[in-house]
Coordinates of C-alpha atoms in Angstrom, one line a residue:
Y1004 CA -15.0 26.8 -47.2
Y1005 CA -12.2 28.3 -49.2
C1006 CA -12.1 29.5 -52.8
D1007 CA -9.1 29.2 -55.1
S1008 CA -8.2 32.2 -57.2
G1009 CA -10.7 32.5 -60.1
S1010 CA -13.3 30.3 -58.5
G1011 CA -16.9 30.9 -59.6
S1012 CA -18.5 29.6 -56.4
A1013 CA -18.7 30.9 -52.8
T1014 CA -18.5 27.3 -51.6
E1015 CA -16.0 25.9 -54.0
E1016 CA -14.0 23.7 -51.6
E1017 CA -14.9 22.4 -48.2
C1018 CA -12.3 23.1 -45.5
P1019 CA -10.4 19.8 -44.8
V1020 CA -9.7 18.2 -41.5
G1021 CA -6.7 19.6 -39.6
H1022 CA -7.5 23.1 -40.9
Y1023 CA -9.9 26.0 -40.6
C1024 CA -11.2 28.5 -43.2
P1025 CA -12.4 31.9 -42.2
K1026 CA -14.6 33.7 -44.7
G1027 CA -12.9 34.9 -47.8
I1028 CA -9.9 32.7 -47.5
T1029 CA -8.1 31.4 -50.6
A1030 CA -6.3 28.4 -48.9
P1031 CA -7.0 26.4 -45.7
I1032 CA -5.0 27.4 -42.6
A1033 CA -3.4 24.5 -40.8
C1034 CA -4.1 24.0 -37.1
N1035 CA -1.0 24.6 -35.0
A1036 CA 1.2 21.8 -33.7
G1037 CA -0.2 20.6 -30.4
T1038 CA -3.7 20.8 -31.7
F1039 CA -5.8 18.8 -34.2
N1040 CA -9.2 19.1 -35.9
P1041 CA -11.1 15.9 -36.9
S1042 CA -13.9 17.9 -38.6
T1043 CA -14.3 19.3 -42.1
G1044 CA -15.9 22.7 -42.8
S1045 CA -14.3 24.5 -39.8
E1046 CA -14.4 28.3 -39.8
T1047 CA -12.2 29.5 -36.9
I1048 CA -9.0 28.6 -35.0
D1049 CA -11.2 27.7 -32.1
D1050 CA -12.2 24.6 -34.0
C1051 CA -8.6 23.3 -33.6
L1052 CA -8.7 21.2 -30.4
P1053 CA -5.9 20.9 -27.9
C1054 CA -4.1 17.5 -28.3
T1055 CA -5.8 14.9 -26.1
A1056 CA -4.0 14.4 -22.8
G1057 CA -1.9 11.3 -23.0
S1058 CA -1.2 11.9 -26.7
Y1059 CA 0.9 14.2 -28.7
C1060 CA 0.3 16.2 -31.9
E1061 CA 3.7 16.7 -33.6
T1062 CA 3.0 18.7 -36.7
E1063 CA 0.6 21.3 -38.1
G1064 CA -2.6 20.4 -39.9
L1065 CA -3.5 17.2 -38.1
G1066 CA -6.9 15.6 -38.3
D1067 CA -6.1 13.2 -35.4
V1068 CA -3.4 12.9 -32.7
T1069 CA 0.0 11.7 -33.9
G1070 CA 0.2 8.9 -31.3
L1071 CA 0.4 8.0 -27.6
C1072 CA 2.9 9.5 -25.2
T1073 CA 6.1 7.5 -24.8
A1074 CA 6.4 5.2 -21.7
G1075 CA 8.4 6.9 -19.0
F1076 CA 6.9 10.3 -19.9
Y1077 CA 3.5 12.0 -19.6
C1078 CA 1.7 14.4 -22.0
P1079 CA -0.6 17.0 -20.7
S1080 CA -3.3 18.4 -23.0
G1081 CA -1.8 20.2 -26.0
S1082 CA 1.5 18.3 -26.1
I1083 CA 3.6 18.5 -29.2
F1084 CA 6.2 15.8 -28.4
S1085 CA 5.8 12.2 -27.2
T1086 CA 8.3 13.0 -24.4
A1087 CA 6.6 16.2 -23.2
E1088 CA 7.3 15.7 -19.5
V1089 CA 9.6 13.2 -17.8
C1090 CA 8.0 11.0 -15.2
P1091 CA 9.3 12.1 -11.8
E1092 CA 10.8 9.9 -9.0
G1093 CA 8.2 8.0 -7.0
F1094 CA 5.8 7.7 -9.9
Y1095 CA 5.4 5.6 -13.1
C1096 CA 4.1 6.6 -16.5
P1097 CA 2.9 3.8 -18.9
S1098 CA 2.5 4.6 -22.6
G1099 CA -0.3 7.1 -23.1
S1100 CA 0.0 8.7 -19.6
A1101 CA -1.7 12.0 -19.2
N1102 CA -0.3 12.4 -15.6
P1103 CA 2.3 10.7 -13.4
V1104 CA 0.8 7.8 -11.4
G1105 CA 2.0 7.4 -7.8
C1106 CA 3.5 4.0 -7.0
N1107 CA 1.0 1.7 -5.3
D1108 CA 1.3 0.0 -1.9
G1109 CA 4.3 -2.4 -1.9
T1110 CA 6.2 -0.7 -4.7
Y1111 CA 8.5 2.3 -5.1
Q1112 CA 10.5 4.1 -7.9
P1113 CA 13.7 5.9 -7.1
N1114 CA 14.4 7.0 -10.7
E1115 CA 12.7 9.4 -13.1
G1116 CA 11.5 8.4 -16.5
Q1117 CA 10.1 5.0 -15.6
A1118 CA 7.1 3.1 -17.0
S1119 CA 6.6 0.9 -13.8
C1120 CA 7.5 0.7 -10.2
I1121 CA 9.8 -1.7 -8.3
L1122 CA 8.6 -4.3 -5.7
C1123 CA 9.5 -3.2 -2.2
A1124 CA 12.3 -5.5 -0.9
A1125 CA 11.7 -8.0 2.0
S1126 CA 12.2 -6.5 5.4
F1127 CA 10.9 -3.1 4.2
Y1128 CA 7.5 -1.6 3.4
C1129 CA 6.4 0.9 0.8
F1130 CA 3.1 2.7 1.1
K1131 CA 1.1 4.3 -1.8
N1132 CA 2.6 7.5 -3.0
D1133 CA -0.2 10.1 -2.8
T1134 CA 2.1 13.1 -2.6
S1135 CA 4.4 14.9 -4.9
V1136 CA 7.5 13.6 -3.0
A1137 CA 9.3 10.4 -3.9
M1138 CA 8.7 7.7 -1.3
I1139 CA 11.6 5.4 -0.2
P1140 CA 11.4 1.9 1.4
L1141 CA 11.0 2.1 5.1
P1142 CA 12.4 -0.6 7.5
C1143 CA 9.8 -3.0 8.8
P1144 CA 8.9 -1.8 12.3
V1145 CA 9.4 -3.8 15.5
G1146 CA 6.5 -6.2 16.1
S1147 CA 5.9 -6.7 12.4
Y1148 CA 7.1 -8.6 9.4
C1149 CA 7.4 -7.5 5.8
P1150 CA 7.6 -10.0 2.9
E1151 CA 8.6 -8.7 -0.5
G1152 CA 6.0 -6.3 -1.9
T1153 CA 4.7 -5.2 1.5
G1154 CA 2.6 -2.0 1.6
V1155 CA 1.5 -2.2 5.2
P1156 CA 3.6 -4.0 7.8
L1157 CA 2.0 -7.2 9.1
D1158 CA 1.7 -7.7 12.9
C1159 CA 3.3 -10.9 14.3
P1160 CA 0.5 -13.4 15.1
L1161 CA -1.2 -13.6 18.4
G1162 CA 1.1 -15.1 21.0
Y1163 CA 4.2 -14.0 19.1
Y1164 CA 6.4 -10.9 19.3
D1165 CA 9.5 -9.2 17.9
E1166 CA 11.9 -6.7 19.5
V1167 CA 14.4 -6.4 16.7
G1168 CA 12.6 -5.1 13.6
S1169 CA 13.2 -5.5 9.9
L1170 CA 11.7 -9.0 9.8
S1171 CA 10.9 -10.5 6.4
D1172 CA 9.0 -13.7 7.3
I1173 CA 6.3 -14.7 9.8
N1174 CA 8.5 -17.5 11.1
Q1175 CA 10.9 -14.9 12.4
C1176 CA 8.4 -13.8 15.0
A1177 CA 9.3 -15.3 18.4
A1178 CA 6.9 -17.2 20.7
C1179 CA 5.8 -15.1 23.7
P1180 CA 7.8 -16.1 26.8
A1181 CA 6.0 -18.0 29.6
G1182 CA 4.5 -15.7 32.3
V1183 CA 3.5 -12.9 29.9
Y1184 CA 1.1 -12.4 27.0
C1185 CA 1.6 -11.0 23.5
T1186 CA -0.6 -9.2 21.0
N1187 CA 0.1 -7.0 18.0
G1188 CA 3.7 -8.3 18.0
Q1189 CA 4.5 -6.9 21.4
I1190 CA 4.8 -8.2 25.0
K1191 CA 1.8 -6.5 26.6
G1192 CA 2.3 -7.5 30.3
N1193 CA 2.4 -10.2 33.0
C1194 CA -0.1 -12.9 33.2
T1195 CA -2.9 -12.2 35.8
A1196 CA -2.4 -13.7 39.2
G1197 CA -4.2 -17.0 39.5
Y1198 CA -3.4 -18.0 35.9
L1199 CA -0.5 -19.8 34.3
C1200 CA 0.7 -18.6 30.9
S1201 CA 2.8 -20.9 28.8
S1202 CA 4.9 -19.9 25.8
A1203 CA 2.9 -18.3 22.9
N1204 CA 0.1 -17.1 25.1
Y1205 CA -2.0 -14.1 24.0
Q1206 CA -4.4 -13.5 26.9
A1207 CA -3.7 -11.9 30.3
S1208 CA -6.2 -14.3 32.0
P1209 CA -6.2 -17.4 29.8
I1210 CA -8.6 -20.3 30.1
Y1211 CA -7.9 -23.3 27.9
E1212 CA -11.6 -23.5 26.8
N1213 CA -11.2 -20.1 25.3
Y1214 CA -8.6 -21.4 22.8
P1215 CA -10.8 -23.6 20.5
N1216 CA -8.5 -23.4 17.6
D1217 CA -5.2 -24.2 19.4
T1218 CA -3.7 -27.6 19.4
T1219 CA -1.5 -27.0 22.5
I1220 CA -2.3 -25.5 25.8
V1221 CA -0.9 -21.9 26.0
G1222 CA -2.6 -20.9 29.2
D1223 CA -5.1 -21.8 31.9
L1224 CA -6.2 -21.3 35.5
C1225 CA -3.5 -22.2 38.0
P1226 CA -3.9 -25.9 38.6
A1227 CA -5.4 -27.3 41.8
G1228 CA -2.8 -27.9 44.6
Y1229 CA -0.8 -24.9 43.4
Y1230 CA -0.8 -21.1 43.5
C1231 CA 0.3 -18.6 40.8
P1232 CA 1.3 -15.0 41.6
Q1233 CA 1.2 -12.5 38.7
G1234 CA 3.7 -13.4 35.9
T1235 CA 4.2 -16.9 37.2
I1236 CA 6.3 -19.1 34.8
E1237 CA 5.8 -22.4 36.8
A1238 CA 3.0 -23.1 39.2
I1239 CA 4.2 -23.1 42.8
P1240 CA 3.1 -26.1 45.0
C1241 CA 1.0 -25.4 48.1
P1242 CA 3.2 -25.7 51.2
F1243 CA 3.3 -29.0 53.2
N1244 CA 0.2 -29.7 55.2
T1245 CA -2.0 -27.4 53.0
I1246 CA -4.4 -28.1 50.2
R1247 CA -6.0 -26.3 47.3
E1248 CA -8.8 -28.3 45.7
T1249 CA -9.9 -25.9 43.0
K1250 CA -8.0 -24.1 40.2
G1251 CA -7.1 -20.4 40.2
A1252 CA -5.2 -19.7 43.4
A1253 CA -3.2 -16.5 43.2
I1254 CA -1.4 -16.3 46.6
V1255 CA -0.1 -18.9 49.1
E1256 CA -2.9 -17.9 51.6
E1257 CA -5.4 -19.6 49.3
C1258 CA -3.8 -22.9 50.1
L1259 CA -5.8 -24.1 53.1
T1260 CA -4.6 -26.0 56.1
C1261 CA -5.5 -29.7 55.9

């Protein structure tokens, strides 16, 4: 409480919000800028609370915060101005931000003082910013493709590959050449001897029955009457006067004399 000069009561006036009133005071003392006090009857300066993070308290004697922090800025606890701290590069600060927020996967921000992040351009990827350093778009790596807004590069599909890098669309991945197999966007090696790998194959030892979802044959055992060394592009016919009645011959010696 406070007592005006000449007051006849020890509790003449209750201390108003935004102020505090030590014993014997004749007028309320305003809480400092950067603080507020929503309660009446306060006695000490400790009753003046630091301005809520994400808000600002611009003047003395406030019973509530002045307002939310301006977009593009952030306001730690106890802020006086709505533009207390400028949002740094690599982060975004919507209205009412208590701290900068790192740009999410697929976005980036090269400028300070921004309220949102920018979508990562096609052919690049941008991963979530969990550091204090501004992130920049990175070229899509070899074996992957990156549409607009990519946070993690996407591998070319099974049976397809890339040796160039900076792809933006799945259709830019090339079909695996005949004679080899491709996974994770890379040529992994030659087809196993005794097998024939067509274009877009993704197994070293392919058997057609193991491709239940495929509409075209991309690999199988070497056909009867032929043999297929490692990495064969086209099955080789058994020599004249020899025969191979079953699939899977790997060398010419498996073609038997008639």
